Short mmCIF file of C-alpha atoms in Angstrom, two decimals:
data_model
loop_
_atom_site.label_atom_id
_atom_site.label_comp_id
_atom_site.label_asym_id
_atom_site.label_seq_id
_atom_site.Cartn_x
_atom_site.Cartn_y
_atom_site.Cartn_z
CA MET Z 690 -10.70 -15.61 -1.28
CA ALA Z 691 -11.71 -13.91 -4.79
CA SER Z 692 -14.86 -14.87 -6.35
CA PRO Z 693 -16.45 -12.74 -9.51
CA GLU Z 694 -18.85 -10.52 -8.27
CA PRO Z 695 -21.94 -8.52 -9.55
CA SER Z 696 -20.65 -5.13 -8.41
CA SER Z 697 -17.70 -5.52 -11.04
CA PRO Z 698 -19.88 -5.60 -14.05
CA PRO Z 699 -17.78 -6.60 -17.37
CA PRO Z 700 -18.60 -4.94 -20.42
CA GLY Z 701 -21.99 -5.84 -22.26
CA ARG Z 702 -22.27 -7.57 -25.39
CA SER Z 703 -23.80 -4.89 -27.13
CA GLY Z 704 -20.54 -3.04 -26.70
CA ARG Z 705 -18.51 -6.18 -28.16
CA ARG Z 706 -15.86 -5.07 -30.75
CA ARG Z 707 -15.28 -6.76 -33.99
CA LEU Z 708 -11.97 -9.04 -33.38
CA PRO Z 709 -9.12 -9.13 -35.46
CA ALA Z 710 -8.16 -11.83 -37.82
CA ALA Z 711 -5.04 -12.48 -36.25
CA SER Z 712 -7.33 -14.00 -33.39
CA ASN Z 713 -8.69 -16.75 -36.17
CA PRO Z 714 -6.56 -20.25 -35.66
CA GLY Z 715 -7.48 -21.09 -38.94
CA VAL Z 716 -10.62 -23.18 -37.65
CA LEU Z 717 -13.42 -21.02 -36.92
CA PRO Z 718 -14.28 -17.37 -37.60
CA PRO Z 719 -13.12 -15.10 -34.65
CA ASP Z 720 -16.75 -14.13 -33.67
CA LEU Z 721 -17.87 -17.61 -33.95
CA LEU Z 722 -14.78 -18.95 -31.58
CA PHE Z 723 -15.32 -16.20 -28.83
CA ASP Z 724 -18.99 -17.82 -28.35
CA VAL Z 725 -17.69 -21.08 -28.17
CA LEU Z 726 -14.94 -20.54 -26.01
CA LEU Z 727 -17.21 -18.43 -23.78
CA ARG Z 728 -19.33 -21.48 -23.11
CA LEU Z 729 -16.37 -23.36 -21.85
CA PRO Z 730 -16.17 -23.89 -17.68
CA ALA Z 731 -13.03 -21.99 -15.86
CA LYS Z 732 -11.29 -25.32 -15.91
CA GLU Z 733 -11.21 -25.84 -19.21
CA LEU Z 734 -10.61 -22.39 -19.77
CA CYS Z 735 -7.45 -22.34 -17.77
CA ARG Z 736 -6.05 -24.95 -20.60
CA LEU Z 737 -6.51 -23.09 -23.75
CA PRO Z 738 -3.69 -20.43 -23.32
CA ALA Z 739 -1.09 -23.34 -24.04
CA VAL Z 740 -3.07 -24.50 -27.41
CA CYS Z 741 -1.52 -21.28 -29.71
CA ARG Z 742 -1.20 -17.56 -29.32
CA SER Z 743 -4.09 -16.54 -31.02
CA TRP Z 744 -6.00 -18.61 -28.45
CA ARG Z 745 -3.95 -17.26 -25.68
CA SER Z 746 -4.55 -13.51 -27.11
CA LEU Z 747 -8.45 -13.92 -27.09
CA THR Z 748 -8.79 -15.64 -23.42
CA SER Z 749 -6.61 -13.06 -22.11
CA ASP Z 750 -8.51 -10.26 -23.52
CA PRO Z 751 -10.09 -7.93 -21.47
CA LEU Z 752 -13.62 -8.02 -23.43
CA PHE Z 753 -13.59 -12.22 -23.25
CA VAL Z 754 -12.46 -12.31 -20.08
CA GLY Z 755 -15.47 -9.49 -18.64
CA GLU Z 756 -17.90 -11.24 -20.78
CA HIS Z 757 -17.14 -14.99 -19.27
CA ALA Z 758 -17.26 -14.10 -15.73
CA ALA Z 759 -21.08 -12.70 -16.36
CA ARG Z 760 -21.78 -15.82 -18.08
CA HIS Z 761 -20.29 -17.97 -15.56
CA SER Z 762 -22.06 -17.38 -12.43
CA ASP Z 763 -20.44 -20.17 -10.31
CA PRO Z 764 -17.74 -18.14 -8.24
CA LEU Z 765 -14.23 -19.51 -7.60
CA PHE Z 766 -11.99 -18.77 -4.90
CA LEU Z 767 -8.23 -18.66 -4.08
CA ALA Z 768 -6.60 -20.33 -1.34
CA ASN Z 769 -3.39 -20.48 0.68
CA PHE Z 770 -2.50 -24.06 2.71
CA ARG Z 771 -0.79 -23.87 5.66
CA ASP Z 772 1.15 -26.99 4.24
CA ASP Z 773 1.61 -25.95 0.71
CA GLU Z 774 2.64 -22.24 1.13
CA ALA Z 775 4.44 -22.41 -2.59
CA GLN Z 776 1.46 -22.85 -4.58
CA ILE Z 777 -2.23 -20.74 -4.38
CA HIS Z 778 -5.04 -23.23 -5.49
CA VAL Z 779 -8.00 -22.10 -7.30
CA VAL Z 780 -11.08 -23.73 -6.41
CA ASP Z 781 -15.01 -23.86 -7.10
CA LEU Z 782 -18.01 -24.29 -5.38
CA SER Z 783 -17.60 -28.07 -5.00
CA GLY Z 784 -14.07 -28.12 -3.83
CA ASN Z 785 -12.61 -29.02 -6.62
CA VAL Z 786 -8.81 -27.51 -7.80
CA VAL Z 787 -9.24 -25.77 -11.00
CA LYS Z 788 -5.92 -24.66 -10.99
CA VAL Z 789 -2.53 -24.05 -9.24
CA ILE Z 790 -0.51 -21.08 -9.44
CA PRO Z 791 3.08 -21.09 -8.03
CA ASN Z 792 3.78 -18.90 -5.10
CA PRO Z 793 7.53 -19.30 -4.50
CA ASP Z 794 7.50 -16.69 -2.03
CA GLY Z 795 5.09 -17.93 0.26
CA HIS Z 796 2.85 -14.61 -0.32
CA GLN Z 797 -0.33 -14.41 1.50
CA LEU Z 798 -3.68 -13.62 -0.04
CA LEU Z 799 -5.76 -10.26 0.94
CA THR Z 800 -9.25 -11.08 1.68
CA THR Z 801 -11.31 -9.43 -1.61
CA ARG Z 802 -14.55 -9.94 -3.25
CA LEU Z 803 -13.34 -9.21 -6.87
CA ASP Z 804 -12.63 -10.63 -10.00
CA LEU Z 805 -8.87 -10.18 -9.38
CA ALA Z 806 -6.83 -10.95 -6.00
CA CYS Z 807 -4.11 -9.80 -4.62
CA ALA Z 808 -1.02 -11.63 -2.28
CA ALA Z 809 1.30 -10.07 -0.63
CA THR Z 810 4.13 -10.26 1.93
CA VAL Z 811 4.84 -7.98 4.54
CA SER Z 812 8.52 -7.41 2.96
CA ASN Z 813 6.84 -5.68 0.08
CA SER Z 814 6.59 -8.15 -2.60
CA CYS Z 815 3.18 -7.99 -3.97
CA ARG Z 816 1.14 -10.07 -6.65
CA VAL Z 817 -2.17 -9.18 -8.48
CA LEU Z 818 -3.62 -12.61 -9.34
CA ASP Z 819 -6.54 -13.49 -12.07
CA PRO Z 820 -8.52 -16.92 -10.81
CA ALA Z 821 -10.26 -16.89 -14.14
CA THR Z 822 -6.94 -17.23 -16.12
CA GLY Z 823 -4.05 -18.00 -13.55
CA ARG Z 824 -2.13 -14.72 -14.73
CA VAL Z 825 0.11 -13.43 -11.98
CA ARG Z 826 1.25 -9.65 -12.20
CA VAL Z 827 4.25 -8.94 -9.92
CA LEU Z 828 4.23 -5.53 -9.21
CA PRO Z 829 7.24 -3.31 -8.56
CA ASP Z 830 9.05 -2.67 -5.52
CA SER Z 831 10.21 0.76 -5.82
CA PRO Z 832 8.67 3.18 -3.98
CA ALA Z 833 7.06 6.60 -4.91
CA PRO Z 834 9.82 9.50 -6.13
CA GLU Z 835 8.74 11.34 -3.26
CA HIS Z 836 9.70 8.34 -0.94
CA ALA Z 837 12.63 7.35 -1.98
CA ASP Z 838 14.89 8.74 0.67
CA ARG Z 839 12.27 7.95 3.47
CA GLU Z 840 13.53 5.94 6.25
CA ASN Z 841 10.55 3.72 6.19
CA VAL Z 842 11.34 2.53 2.74
CA ARG Z 843 14.93 1.79 3.18
CA LYS Z 844 13.77 -1.25 6.14
CA PRO Z 845 10.01 -1.46 4.91
CA TYR Z 846 7.16 -3.40 6.47
CA THR Z 847 4.52 -3.23 4.23
CA SER Z 848 0.82 -3.77 3.54
CA PHE Z 849 -1.60 -3.60 0.83
CA ALA Z 850 -5.11 -3.40 0.09
CA LEU Z 851 -6.56 -3.98 -3.34
CA GLY Z 852 -9.94 -2.73 -4.42
CA TRP Z 853 -12.14 -2.00 -8.21
CA ILE Z 854 -13.22 1.63 -9.13
CA GLY Z 855 -16.97 0.95 -10.84
CA ALA Z 856 -16.70 4.30 -12.70
CA THR Z 857 -13.44 3.43 -14.68
CA GLY Z 858 -13.27 -0.29 -14.38
CA GLU Z 859 -9.64 -0.17 -12.96
CA TYR Z 860 -8.26 -1.71 -9.71
CA LYS Z 861 -5.95 0.00 -7.41
CA VAL Z 862 -3.66 -1.23 -4.96
CA LEU Z 863 -2.68 0.88 -1.54
CA ARG Z 864 0.71 0.08 -0.33
CA MET Z 865 1.25 1.13 3.00
CA PHE Z 866 4.79 1.70 4.73
CA SER Z 867 4.96 1.40 8.11
CA ARG Z 868 8.55 1.06 10.75
CA PRO Z 869 7.18 0.36 13.98
CA THR Z 870 9.09 2.38 16.84
CA LEU Z 871 10.28 1.36 20.46
CA THR Z 872 11.20 5.10 21.64
CA GLY Z 873 7.47 6.18 22.20
CA LEU Z 874 7.67 8.41 19.51
CA HIS Z 875 4.84 8.18 16.60
CA GLN Z 876 6.19 7.84 12.93
CA HIS Z 877 3.74 8.73 10.06
CA HIS Z 878 2.99 5.73 7.92
CA LEU Z 879 3.85 6.46 4.26
CA PHE Z 880 0.81 5.78 1.49
CA GLU Z 881 1.24 4.73 -2.33
CA VAL Z 882 -1.32 3.91 -4.72
CA PHE Z 883 -0.63 1.65 -8.18
CA THR Z 884 -3.40 1.54 -10.89
CA ILE Z 885 -4.06 -1.79 -12.99
CA SER Z 886 -6.55 -1.53 -15.91
CA GLY Z 887 -9.51 -3.67 -16.16
CA ALA Z 888 -10.25 -7.07 -15.44
CA SER Z 889 -7.00 -8.33 -17.42
CA GLY Z 890 -4.87 -7.15 -14.56
CA SER Z 891 -2.62 -5.12 -17.62
CA CYS Z 892 -0.70 -1.68 -16.68
CA SER Z 893 1.93 0.25 -18.73
CA SER Z 894 5.19 -0.96 -18.68
CA HIS Z 895 6.22 2.57 -17.25
CA ALA Z 896 3.88 2.18 -14.31
CA GLN Z 897 4.56 3.19 -10.81
CA TRP Z 898 3.52 4.06 -7.28
CA ARG Z 899 2.15 7.13 -6.52
CA ALA Z 900 2.65 8.95 -3.41
CA ARG Z 901 -0.08 9.85 -1.51
CA LEU Z 902 -0.99 12.02 1.86
CA SER Z 903 -0.06 10.68 4.78
CA HIS Z 904 -2.35 10.20 7.33
CA GLY Z 905 -1.59 12.46 10.39
CA GLU Z 906 -3.19 10.57 13.33
CA PHE Z 907 -2.65 6.58 14.36
CA VAL Z 908 -3.55 4.44 11.27
CA GLU Z 909 -2.81 0.44 11.81
CA PRO Z 910 -1.67 -0.63 8.39
CA GLY Z 911 -2.16 -4.03 8.94
CA SER Z 912 -5.77 -4.06 9.72
CA ALA Z 913 -6.93 -2.59 6.44
CA ILE Z 914 -10.17 -3.98 5.05
CA VAL Z 915 -11.90 -2.61 1.57
CA VAL Z 916 -15.70 -2.00 1.18
CA GLY Z 917 -16.79 -1.00 -2.02
CA GLU Z 918 -14.09 1.86 -3.27
CA VAL Z 919 -13.32 2.71 0.67
CA VAL Z 920 -10.25 1.40 3.06
CA TYR Z 921 -11.02 1.37 6.15
CA PHE Z 922 -8.16 0.93 9.09
CA LYS Z 923 -8.42 0.11 13.13
CA VAL Z 924 -5.99 2.63 15.32
CA ASP Z 925 -2.71 1.92 15.21
CA THR Z 926 -1.21 -0.51 17.71
CA VAL Z 927 1.56 1.87 19.03
CA TYR Z 928 -0.92 3.99 20.14
CA ASP Z 929 -2.86 1.48 22.33
CA ALA Z 930 0.63 0.98 23.57
CA MET Z 931 1.36 4.44 24.23
CA ILE Z 932 -2.07 4.80 26.21
CA GLY Z 933 -0.75 1.64 27.97
CA GLY Z 934 1.90 3.47 29.23
CA GLY Z 935 0.25 6.78 29.88
CA VAL Z 936 0.40 8.86 27.07
CA ASN Z 937 -2.70 9.88 25.77
CA HIS Z 938 -3.32 12.21 22.83
CA GLY Z 939 -7.48 11.93 23.17
CA ILE Z 940 -8.27 9.83 20.51
CA PRO Z 941 -10.91 7.37 20.97
CA LEU Z 942 -9.29 3.80 20.48
CA ASP Z 943 -12.22 2.41 18.68
CA CYS Z 944 -12.48 5.25 15.73
CA ILE Z 945 -12.27 3.76 12.03
CA TYR Z 946 -10.10 5.72 9.85
CA SER Z 947 -11.17 6.06 5.82
CA PHE Z 948 -9.31 6.32 2.44
CA ASP Z 949 -11.12 6.62 -1.01
CA LEU Z 950 -9.43 4.73 -3.39
CA GLU Z 951 -11.15 6.55 -6.12
CA ARG Z 952 -10.02 10.06 -5.45
CA GLU Z 953 -7.07 8.74 -3.63
CA GLU Z 954 -7.57 11.18 -0.61
CA TRP Z 955 -8.55 10.22 2.88
CA ARG Z 956 -12.13 10.78 4.18
CA GLY Z 957 -13.93 11.49 7.30
CA THR Z 958 -13.39 9.23 10.65
CA LEU Z 959 -15.89 6.84 11.78
CA GLN Z 960 -16.78 6.44 15.76
CA GLY Z 961 -16.81 3.04 16.82
CA PRO Z 962 -19.04 1.53 19.10
CA ILE Z 963 -17.66 1.53 22.58
CA HIS Z 964 -16.40 4.81 22.58
CA ASP Z 965 -20.29 6.37 24.22
CA ILE Z 966 -20.19 3.34 27.00
CA PHE Z 967 -17.19 5.36 28.69
CA GLN Z 968 -18.27 9.06 27.94
CA THR Z 969 -18.04 9.78 31.31
CA ASP Z 970 -16.31 11.67 34.28
CA GLU Z 971 -14.79 8.34 35.38
CA TYR Z 972 -13.36 7.50 31.87
CA ASP Z 973 -9.69 7.33 32.88
CA ASP Z 974 -10.51 4.42 35.64
CA TYR Z 975 -12.68 2.31 32.96
CA LEU Z 976 -9.86 2.95 30.03
CA ASP Z 977 -8.11 -0.64 30.84
CA ASP Z 978 -11.74 -2.11 30.38
CA TYR Z 979 -12.25 -0.15 27.39
CA ARG Z 980 -9.11 -1.57 26.02
CA ALA Z 981 -9.59 -4.78 26.16
CA PRO Z 982 -12.97 -5.45 24.21
CA TRP Z 983 -11.61 -3.24 21.46
CA SER Z 984 -8.36 -5.32 21.25
CA GLU Z 985 -10.69 -8.28 20.14
CA ILE Z 986 -12.38 -6.56 17.56
CA THR Z 987 -11.54 -6.13 13.29
CA VAL Z 988 -12.67 -4.48 10.90
CA ALA Z 989 -14.69 -6.53 8.09
CA ASP Z 990 -16.71 -6.74 5.19
CA LEU Z 991 -19.79 -8.34 5.06
CA ARG Z 992 -21.81 -8.43 1.85
CA GLY Z 993 -20.57 -4.94 1.05
CA SER Z 994 -21.02 -3.26 3.95
CA LEU Z 995 -18.53 -2.64 6.70
CA ALA Z 996 -18.81 -4.44 9.70
CA LEU Z 997 -17.06 -5.14 13.04
CA VAL Z 998 -16.31 -8.60 14.23
CA HIS Z 999 -15.60 -9.67 18.06
CA TYR Z 1000 -13.18 -12.70 16.96
CA ARG Z 1001 -12.32 -14.18 20.26
#
């Protein structure tokens, strides 16, 4: 689901730049047209790009998008429906379908509370969606140059996470390549970052993924959740299986790894809530009891705070 949040404020009205004369469709002065269109609800706004080129340019301008989101407090949600994977629905709080966005490859929405949303497949296809305008930006499949010859990207199994950077107003997508192994040998996941500028979802035509330092321990890419500007992960399920097979590297199963999207680097590890219960000499005797509840817990964003949810 995606909805406009106060945590991602658009440029203020006091900073509005003068609109060029080219934005005038011949009826109203540009600044007056700007004010009129701001008053329209999102459902009507989605139809305007089809009117003429100048209206399309105005309603996709980052300044207009930001001010419209600030003025219209009713959030919009994106929804996948099981019986309609070929489309993503933009829905308001009343349950009305505001707009339908084509989704030909059956992309699944990532959980987010931002003005933009991300939909992806495990086979390395990712799109960034703007629920207000219906605009879709397809991110490149090609890996960062440093990863071009890695086995992970030749047979990709990918996970994605989307976050917003308050200091710059940019959005960043974290991509993780993983290739589960059945040999019992741990294979590091590959991590890459892609930057999208501002609320318009635009980026340079030459923009590409940037390789970032891989985490040396057992990160589970599919568990990623973004809270603020940080991506959090549970421990890799491969490690859980290794422990079940008698191989224990001494890493607590309930620790939580974190990646700072603004700095694009790994942060410290958070200790989960179950570990302290089993800090006894008989720890190994209780290991199976320790693994069972943690396998039923997921990380989540609860009103801007990191939360653990027992989903059974």
